[in-house]
XYZ file of C-alpha atoms in Angstrom:
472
model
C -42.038 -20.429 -46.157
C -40.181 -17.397 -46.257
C -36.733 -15.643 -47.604
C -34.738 -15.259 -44.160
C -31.753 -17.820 -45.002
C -30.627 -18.082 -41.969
C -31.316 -14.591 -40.642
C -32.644 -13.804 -37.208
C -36.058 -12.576 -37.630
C -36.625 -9.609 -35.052
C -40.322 -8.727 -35.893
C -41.614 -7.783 -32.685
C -43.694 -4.748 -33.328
C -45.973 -6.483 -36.074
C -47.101 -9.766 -33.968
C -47.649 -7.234 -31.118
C -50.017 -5.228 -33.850
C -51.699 -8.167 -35.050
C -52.400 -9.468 -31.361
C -53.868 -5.990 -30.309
C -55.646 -5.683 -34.125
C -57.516 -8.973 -32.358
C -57.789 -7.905 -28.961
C -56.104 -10.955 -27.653
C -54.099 -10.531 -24.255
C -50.167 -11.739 -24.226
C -51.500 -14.405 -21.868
C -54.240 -15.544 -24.262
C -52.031 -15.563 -27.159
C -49.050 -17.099 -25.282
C -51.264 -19.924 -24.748
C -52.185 -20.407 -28.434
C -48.508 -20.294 -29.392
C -47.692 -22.926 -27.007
C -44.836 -20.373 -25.476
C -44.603 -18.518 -21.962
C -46.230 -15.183 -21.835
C -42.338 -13.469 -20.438
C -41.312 -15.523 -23.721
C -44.067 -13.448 -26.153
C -43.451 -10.510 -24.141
C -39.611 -10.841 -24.932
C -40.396 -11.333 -28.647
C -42.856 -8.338 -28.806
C -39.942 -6.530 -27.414
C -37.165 -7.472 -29.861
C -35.103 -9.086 -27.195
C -35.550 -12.542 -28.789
C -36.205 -13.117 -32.699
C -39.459 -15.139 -33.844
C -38.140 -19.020 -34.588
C -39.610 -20.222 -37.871
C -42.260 -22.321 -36.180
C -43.551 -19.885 -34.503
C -43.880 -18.246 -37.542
C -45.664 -20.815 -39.335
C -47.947 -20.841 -36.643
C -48.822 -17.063 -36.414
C -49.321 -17.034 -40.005
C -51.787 -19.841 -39.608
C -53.370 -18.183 -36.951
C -53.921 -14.820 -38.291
C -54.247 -15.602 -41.975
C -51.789 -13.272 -43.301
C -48.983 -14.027 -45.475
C -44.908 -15.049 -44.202
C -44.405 -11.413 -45.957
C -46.107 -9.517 -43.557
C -43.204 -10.214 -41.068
C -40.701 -9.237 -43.487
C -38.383 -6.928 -42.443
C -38.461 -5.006 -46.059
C -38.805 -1.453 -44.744
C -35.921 -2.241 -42.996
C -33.830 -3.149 -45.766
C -34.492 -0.060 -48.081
C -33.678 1.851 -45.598
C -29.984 0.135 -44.853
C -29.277 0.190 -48.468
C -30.591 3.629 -48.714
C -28.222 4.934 -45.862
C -25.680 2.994 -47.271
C -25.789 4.897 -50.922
C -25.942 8.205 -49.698
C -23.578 7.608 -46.891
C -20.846 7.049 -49.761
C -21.717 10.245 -51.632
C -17.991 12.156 -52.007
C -20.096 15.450 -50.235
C -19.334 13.346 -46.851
C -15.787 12.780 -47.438
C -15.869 9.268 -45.430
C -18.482 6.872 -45.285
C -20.571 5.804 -41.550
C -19.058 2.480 -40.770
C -21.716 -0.930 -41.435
C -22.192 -1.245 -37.526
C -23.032 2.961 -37.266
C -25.229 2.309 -40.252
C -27.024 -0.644 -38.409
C -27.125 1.114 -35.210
C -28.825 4.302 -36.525
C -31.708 2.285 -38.104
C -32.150 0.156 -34.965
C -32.131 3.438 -32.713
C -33.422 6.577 -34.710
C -35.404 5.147 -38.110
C -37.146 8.445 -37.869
C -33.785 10.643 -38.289
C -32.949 8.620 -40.933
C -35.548 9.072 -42.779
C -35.344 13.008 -42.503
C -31.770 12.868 -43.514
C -32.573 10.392 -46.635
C -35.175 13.121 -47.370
C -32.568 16.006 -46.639
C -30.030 14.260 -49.170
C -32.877 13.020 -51.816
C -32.844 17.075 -51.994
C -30.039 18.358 -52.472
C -28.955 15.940 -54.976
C -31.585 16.238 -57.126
C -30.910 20.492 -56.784
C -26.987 19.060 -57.835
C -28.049 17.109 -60.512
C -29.887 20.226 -62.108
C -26.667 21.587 -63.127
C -25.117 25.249 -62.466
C -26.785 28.516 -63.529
C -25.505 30.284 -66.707
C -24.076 33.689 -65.859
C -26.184 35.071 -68.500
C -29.828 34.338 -67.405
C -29.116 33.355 -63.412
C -32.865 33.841 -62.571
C -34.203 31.398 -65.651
C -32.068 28.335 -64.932
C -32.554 29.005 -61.227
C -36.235 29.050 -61.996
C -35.722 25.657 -64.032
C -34.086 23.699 -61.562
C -36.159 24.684 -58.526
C -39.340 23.555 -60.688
C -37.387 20.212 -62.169
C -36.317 19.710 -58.533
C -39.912 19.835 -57.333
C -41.175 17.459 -60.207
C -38.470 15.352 -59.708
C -38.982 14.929 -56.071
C -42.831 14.768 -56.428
C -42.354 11.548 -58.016
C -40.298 9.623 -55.593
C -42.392 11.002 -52.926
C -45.429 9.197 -54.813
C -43.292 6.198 -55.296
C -42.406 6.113 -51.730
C -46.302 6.511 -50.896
C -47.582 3.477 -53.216
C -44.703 1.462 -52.121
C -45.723 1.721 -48.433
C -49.250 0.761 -49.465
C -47.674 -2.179 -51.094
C -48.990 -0.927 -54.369
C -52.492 -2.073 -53.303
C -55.320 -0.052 -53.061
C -58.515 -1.436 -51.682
C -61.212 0.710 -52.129
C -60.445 1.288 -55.835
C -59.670 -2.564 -56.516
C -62.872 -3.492 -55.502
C -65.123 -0.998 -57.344
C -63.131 -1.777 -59.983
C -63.961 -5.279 -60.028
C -67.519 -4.707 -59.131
C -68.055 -2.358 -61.949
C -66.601 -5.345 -64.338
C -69.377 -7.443 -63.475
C -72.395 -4.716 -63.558
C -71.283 -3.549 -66.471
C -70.841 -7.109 -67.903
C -67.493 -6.331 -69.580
C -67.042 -10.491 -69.688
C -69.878 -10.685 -72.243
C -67.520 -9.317 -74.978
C -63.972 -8.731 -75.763
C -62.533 -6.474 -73.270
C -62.587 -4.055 -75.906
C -65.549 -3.963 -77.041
C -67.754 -3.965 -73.528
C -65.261 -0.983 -72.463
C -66.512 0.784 -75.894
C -69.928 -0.342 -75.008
C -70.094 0.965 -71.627
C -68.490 4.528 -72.171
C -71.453 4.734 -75.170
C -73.841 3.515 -72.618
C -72.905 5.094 -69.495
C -71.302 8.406 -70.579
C -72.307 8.739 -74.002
C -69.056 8.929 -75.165
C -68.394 7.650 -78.957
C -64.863 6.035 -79.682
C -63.480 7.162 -82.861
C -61.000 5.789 -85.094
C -60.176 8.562 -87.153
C -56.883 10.743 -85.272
C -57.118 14.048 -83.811
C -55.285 16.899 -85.617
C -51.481 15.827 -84.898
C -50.060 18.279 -82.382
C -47.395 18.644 -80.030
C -49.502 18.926 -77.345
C -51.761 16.069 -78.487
C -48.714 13.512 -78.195
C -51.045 11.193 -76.145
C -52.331 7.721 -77.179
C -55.859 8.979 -76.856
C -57.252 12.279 -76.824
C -60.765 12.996 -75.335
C -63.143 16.094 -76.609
C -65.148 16.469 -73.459
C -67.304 19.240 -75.938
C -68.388 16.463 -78.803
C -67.650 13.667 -76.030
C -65.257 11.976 -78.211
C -62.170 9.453 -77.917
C -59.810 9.594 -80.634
C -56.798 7.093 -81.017
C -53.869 7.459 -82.676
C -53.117 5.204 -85.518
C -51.673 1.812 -85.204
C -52.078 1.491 -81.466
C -51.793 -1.657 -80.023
C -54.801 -3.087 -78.872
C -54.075 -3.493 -74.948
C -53.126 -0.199 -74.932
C -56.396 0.826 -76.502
C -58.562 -0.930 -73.771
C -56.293 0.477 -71.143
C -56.928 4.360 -72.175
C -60.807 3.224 -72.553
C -60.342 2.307 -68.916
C -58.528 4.819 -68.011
C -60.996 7.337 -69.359
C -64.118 4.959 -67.425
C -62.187 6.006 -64.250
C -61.836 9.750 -64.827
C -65.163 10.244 -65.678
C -67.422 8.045 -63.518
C -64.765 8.172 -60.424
C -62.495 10.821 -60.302
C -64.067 11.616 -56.418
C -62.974 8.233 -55.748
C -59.274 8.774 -57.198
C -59.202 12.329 -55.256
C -60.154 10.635 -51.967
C -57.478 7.194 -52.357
C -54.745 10.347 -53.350
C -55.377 12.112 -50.036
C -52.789 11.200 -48.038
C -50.312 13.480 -45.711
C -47.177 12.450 -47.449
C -49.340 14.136 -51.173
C -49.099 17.703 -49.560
C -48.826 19.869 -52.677
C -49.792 19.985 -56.046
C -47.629 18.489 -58.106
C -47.729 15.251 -55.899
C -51.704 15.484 -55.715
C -51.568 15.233 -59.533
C -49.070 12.510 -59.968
C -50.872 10.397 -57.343
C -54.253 11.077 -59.079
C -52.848 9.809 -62.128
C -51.442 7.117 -60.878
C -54.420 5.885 -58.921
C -56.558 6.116 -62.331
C -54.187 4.320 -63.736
C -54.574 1.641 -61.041
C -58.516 1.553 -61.373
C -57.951 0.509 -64.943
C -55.791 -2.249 -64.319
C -58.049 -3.565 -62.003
C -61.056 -2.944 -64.479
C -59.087 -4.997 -66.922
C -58.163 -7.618 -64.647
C -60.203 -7.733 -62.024
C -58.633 -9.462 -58.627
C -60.431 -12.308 -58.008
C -60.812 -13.351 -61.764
C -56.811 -12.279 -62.327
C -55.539 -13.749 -59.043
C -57.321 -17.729 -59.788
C -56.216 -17.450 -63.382
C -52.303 -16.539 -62.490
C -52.383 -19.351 -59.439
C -54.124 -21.562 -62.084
C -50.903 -20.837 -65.121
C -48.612 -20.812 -62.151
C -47.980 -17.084 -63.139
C -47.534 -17.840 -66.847
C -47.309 -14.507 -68.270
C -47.835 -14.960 -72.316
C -51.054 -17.111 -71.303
C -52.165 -14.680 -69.155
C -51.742 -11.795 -71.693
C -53.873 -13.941 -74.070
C -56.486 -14.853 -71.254
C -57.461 -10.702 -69.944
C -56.076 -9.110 -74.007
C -52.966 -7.324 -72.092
C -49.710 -6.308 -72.364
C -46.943 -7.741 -70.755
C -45.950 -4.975 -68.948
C -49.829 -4.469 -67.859
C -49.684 -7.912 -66.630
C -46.528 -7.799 -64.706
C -47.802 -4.493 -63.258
C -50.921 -6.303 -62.159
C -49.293 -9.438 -60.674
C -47.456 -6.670 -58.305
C -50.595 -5.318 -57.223
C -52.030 -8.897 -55.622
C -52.010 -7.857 -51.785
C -55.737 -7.896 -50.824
C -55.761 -8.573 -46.681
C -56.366 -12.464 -46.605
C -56.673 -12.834 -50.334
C -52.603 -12.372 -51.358
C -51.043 -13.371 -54.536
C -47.465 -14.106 -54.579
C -45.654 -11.019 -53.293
C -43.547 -9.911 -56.737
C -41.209 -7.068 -57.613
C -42.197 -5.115 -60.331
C -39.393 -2.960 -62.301
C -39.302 -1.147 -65.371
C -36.246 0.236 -66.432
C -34.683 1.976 -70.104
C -31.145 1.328 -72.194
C -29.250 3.031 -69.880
C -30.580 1.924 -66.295
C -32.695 4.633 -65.113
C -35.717 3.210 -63.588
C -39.112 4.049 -64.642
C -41.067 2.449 -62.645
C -40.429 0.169 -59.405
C -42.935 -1.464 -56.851
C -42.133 -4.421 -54.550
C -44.611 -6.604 -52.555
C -41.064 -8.032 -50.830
C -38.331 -7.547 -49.443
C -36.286 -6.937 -53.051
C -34.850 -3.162 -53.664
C -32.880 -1.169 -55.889
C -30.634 1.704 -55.879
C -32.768 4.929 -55.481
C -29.841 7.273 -56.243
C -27.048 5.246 -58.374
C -27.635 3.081 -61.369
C -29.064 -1.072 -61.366
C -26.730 -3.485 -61.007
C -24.938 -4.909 -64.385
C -24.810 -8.164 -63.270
C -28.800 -8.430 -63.584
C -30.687 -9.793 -66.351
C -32.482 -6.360 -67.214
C -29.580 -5.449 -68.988
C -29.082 -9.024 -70.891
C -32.739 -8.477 -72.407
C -31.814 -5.848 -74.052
C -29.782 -7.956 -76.620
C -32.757 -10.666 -76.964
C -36.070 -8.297 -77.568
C -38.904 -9.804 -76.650
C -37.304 -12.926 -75.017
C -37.826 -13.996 -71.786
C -34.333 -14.182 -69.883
C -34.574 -16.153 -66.457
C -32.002 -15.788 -63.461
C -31.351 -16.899 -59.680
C -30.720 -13.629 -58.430
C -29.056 -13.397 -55.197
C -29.101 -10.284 -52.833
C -26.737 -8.916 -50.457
C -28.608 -10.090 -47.632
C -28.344 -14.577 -49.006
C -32.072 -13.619 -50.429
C -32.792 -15.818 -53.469
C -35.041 -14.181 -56.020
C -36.229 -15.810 -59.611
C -36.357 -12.912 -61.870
C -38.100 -12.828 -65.393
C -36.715 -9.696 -67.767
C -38.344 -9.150 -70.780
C -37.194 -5.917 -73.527
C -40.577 -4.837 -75.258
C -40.065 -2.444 -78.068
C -43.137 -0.643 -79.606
C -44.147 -1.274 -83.412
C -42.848 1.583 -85.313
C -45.332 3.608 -86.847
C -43.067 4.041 -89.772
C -39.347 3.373 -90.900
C -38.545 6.622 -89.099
C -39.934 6.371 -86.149
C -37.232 5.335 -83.178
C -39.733 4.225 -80.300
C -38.134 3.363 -77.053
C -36.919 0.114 -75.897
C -38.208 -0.905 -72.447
C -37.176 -3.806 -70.064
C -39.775 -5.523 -67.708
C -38.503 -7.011 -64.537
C -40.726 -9.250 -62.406
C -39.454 -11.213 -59.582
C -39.955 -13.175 -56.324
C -38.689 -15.006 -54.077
C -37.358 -18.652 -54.456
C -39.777 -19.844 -51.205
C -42.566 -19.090 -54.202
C -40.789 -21.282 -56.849
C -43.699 -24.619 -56.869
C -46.164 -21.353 -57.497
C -44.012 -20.294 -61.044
C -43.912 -22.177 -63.922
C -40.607 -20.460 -64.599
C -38.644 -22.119 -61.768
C -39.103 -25.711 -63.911
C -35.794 -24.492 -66.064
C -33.846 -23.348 -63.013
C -31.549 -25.411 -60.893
C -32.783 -24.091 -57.475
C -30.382 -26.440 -55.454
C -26.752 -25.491 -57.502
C -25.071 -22.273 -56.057
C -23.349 -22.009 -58.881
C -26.137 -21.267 -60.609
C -27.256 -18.628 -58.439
C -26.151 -14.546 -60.087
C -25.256 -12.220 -57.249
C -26.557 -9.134 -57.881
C -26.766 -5.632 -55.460
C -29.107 -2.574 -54.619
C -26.170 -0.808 -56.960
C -22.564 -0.418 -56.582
C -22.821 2.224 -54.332
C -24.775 0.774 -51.677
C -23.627 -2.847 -52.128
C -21.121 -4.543 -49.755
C -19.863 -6.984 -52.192
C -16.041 -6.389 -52.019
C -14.792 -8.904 -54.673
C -17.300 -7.424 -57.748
C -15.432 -7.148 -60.824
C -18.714 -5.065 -62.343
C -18.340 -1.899 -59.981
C -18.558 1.318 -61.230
C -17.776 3.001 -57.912
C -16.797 2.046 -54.325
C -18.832 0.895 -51.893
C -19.906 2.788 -48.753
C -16.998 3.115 -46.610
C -14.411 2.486 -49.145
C -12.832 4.632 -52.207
C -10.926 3.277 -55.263
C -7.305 2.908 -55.074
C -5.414 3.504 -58.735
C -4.003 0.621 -60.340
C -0.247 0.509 -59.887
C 1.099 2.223 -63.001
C -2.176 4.420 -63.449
């Protein structure tokens, strides 16, 4: 049913939004839960936490998912004060129960301070000026600074959609059938359709290498051409095709799902844009309905779902995070992509699972094992800081090389959810889900986990600083 292990569940605010969302009176829906109407009124309140039955029941009644009363927000944000509680700037660290208290009382300070402090690190981080060109490097970190911070602030903006965007996932899937892109490969009907609808001929012989042509694909909008670099893989291929369906036929569409308060300059306008194109072609690929039977029916099989829709893995995985249509929801997964050295590429999460925003992943995760096994899946019973149990499925994907010189970049995939999903994933069948011992405790990152008796820790956790070794 749900992740809680034990935890109180204090999720007052959300069964009072679904009651008024239904117009239903705390009398009314007292009734209906079988509960007094002082008792609803003292759970809409937070004065009393929501028993499991109850839970069951509201679920049931309003046909949403056990997610939905998830306290994940909550959670970023404690490991989020945590981390940049501990940064050395503070010189001590707020103590847990402060921490706690200021999330309880004022979530909206917080979040201006995490803001305040997501600046002026990444400023730090920029390095000093030279003495010799002061105005240059000062130049180049306030524009790296912006970039940089564009970015998260997307990130932060798709995460609190839940990395599901409605009006774009349905045309999507609509424009699959008109166009009939089942008919033929996935390929081929894309290729079809941009010839047909846009006039657009795909061409397989390259564009003129140049540095700024570094891109898979490379559209002449004057001879309405697509040209391809050589050797690309062909999910990639269909994925640019897409792509390019989605700029052309509904870039109005992509402006209007990027319009959103927190997008208030340029440089996060254009990121989100991209981003949200890049979300119509997934779900031109793999259209919900179609995508979300097939993964329930392969219990979330990934290899036979890249054969099924001609994807990648990582445009799978990416997909599977995506599943949150209102009343239609697919197993809520974490989606992380990460390089060699830990810095995170990419991260959505449909529950309750996070991740360091400022420090590095945890070693004691399996993203870092896959490196050493390319292209294998490695399996684990994670375990967060809060009891949550998580199955999470790494996978390193390196690119062909084009040649023996090329050095393309090796990637890990993390996908993960939690263990109340395990009958849903076929990948729980080699895990011992009852064993403790089998279960890998991992953290947010060292800096904002409360683990005290980690042997993996790079640096101290909030509220505490290293001690030399006697002799050091």
């Amino acid at each position: 049913m749900s992740d809680t292990s034990g935890r109180k569940m204090f999720c007052g605010n959300r069964v009072r939004a679904l009651r008024i969302a239904n117009a239903i009176s705390q009398r009314m829906m007292a009734q209906r839960l079988a509960i007094s109407a002082s008792y609803l009124n003292q759970i809409e309140n937070n004065a009393k936490p929501v028993p499991t039955r109850l839970l069951v029941t509201l679920c049931d009644m309003f046909s949403v998912a056990p997610s939905y009363f998830g306290d994940d927000g909550e959670i970023r944000m404690l490991r989020l004060l945590r981390e940049a509680s501990s940064d050395p700037m503070f010189r001590s660290s707020l103590p847990e129960r402060e921490i706690h208290g200021a999330i309880r009382d004022n979530p909206a300070f917080v979040k201006m301070f995490l803001e305040l402090y997501r600046s002026a690190r990444t400023m730090h981080e920029q390095g000093s000026e030279t003495q010799s060109d002061k105005r240059t490097e000062a130049e180049r970190a306030s524009a790296w600074s912006k970039l940089s911070s564009a970015y998260e602030i997307v990130g932060d903006w798709v995460q609190a959609e839940r990395n599901y965007f409605d009006t774009l996932d349905r045309t999507a899937e609509q424009l699959h059938e008109t166009a009939r892109l089942d008919t033929d490969t996935i390929g081929t009907g894309l290729e079809r359709y941009l010839r047909d609808r846009f006039g657009v001929t795909v061409s397989t012989t390259p564009a003129e290498p140049t540095v700024a042509n570094s891109s898979p694909c490379h559209f002449d909008s004057t001879e309405k051409t697509a040209r391809f670099i050589p050797g690309l893989p062909g999910p990639t291929r269909t994925f640019c095709m897409a792509r390019l369906v989605a700029h052309l036929g509904y870039s109005t569409l992509i402006d209007e799902a990027a319009r959103h308060p927190l997008l208030s300059d340029e440089n996060t306008r254009s990121i989100a844009r991209a981003a949200m194109a890049n979300y119509f072609a997934g779900g031109l690929i793999m259209p919900y309905e179609l995508f979300a039977a097939k993964a329930k029916a392969f219990k979330h099989d990934l290899d036979r779902l890249q054969t099924t829709f001609s994807a990648s893995y990582e445009q799978v995985c990416q997909r599977l995070s995506s599943l949150q249509r209102p009343g239609a929801e697919g197993v809520p997964f974490y989606f992380i992509k990460a390089d060699v050295a830990g810095n995170v590429l990419k991260s959505y999460s449909a529950n309750r699972f996070s991740r360091a925003r400022f420090g590095a992943l945890c070693p004691r995760w399996n993203v870092f094992e896959s490196f050493s096994a390319a292209g294998k899946l490695i399996i684990q019973i994670s375990q967060d800081t809060e009891g949550g149990l998580f199955i999470s499925v790494a996978r390193a994907v390196v690119p062909h090389p084009h040649s023996f010189f090329d050095r393309q970049p090796k990637r890990a995939i993390v996908l993960g959810c939690s263990v109340a999903h395990a009958d849903e994933v076929v990948y729980s069948s080699m895990l011992n889900l009852h064993d403790p011992r089998t279960f890998i405790s991992i953290g947010p990152g060292c800096r904002s986990c409360v683990r005290t008796d980690c042997e993996h820790r790079a640096m101290p956790q909030s509220g505490f600083f290293f001690q030399p070794a006697a002799g050091a």
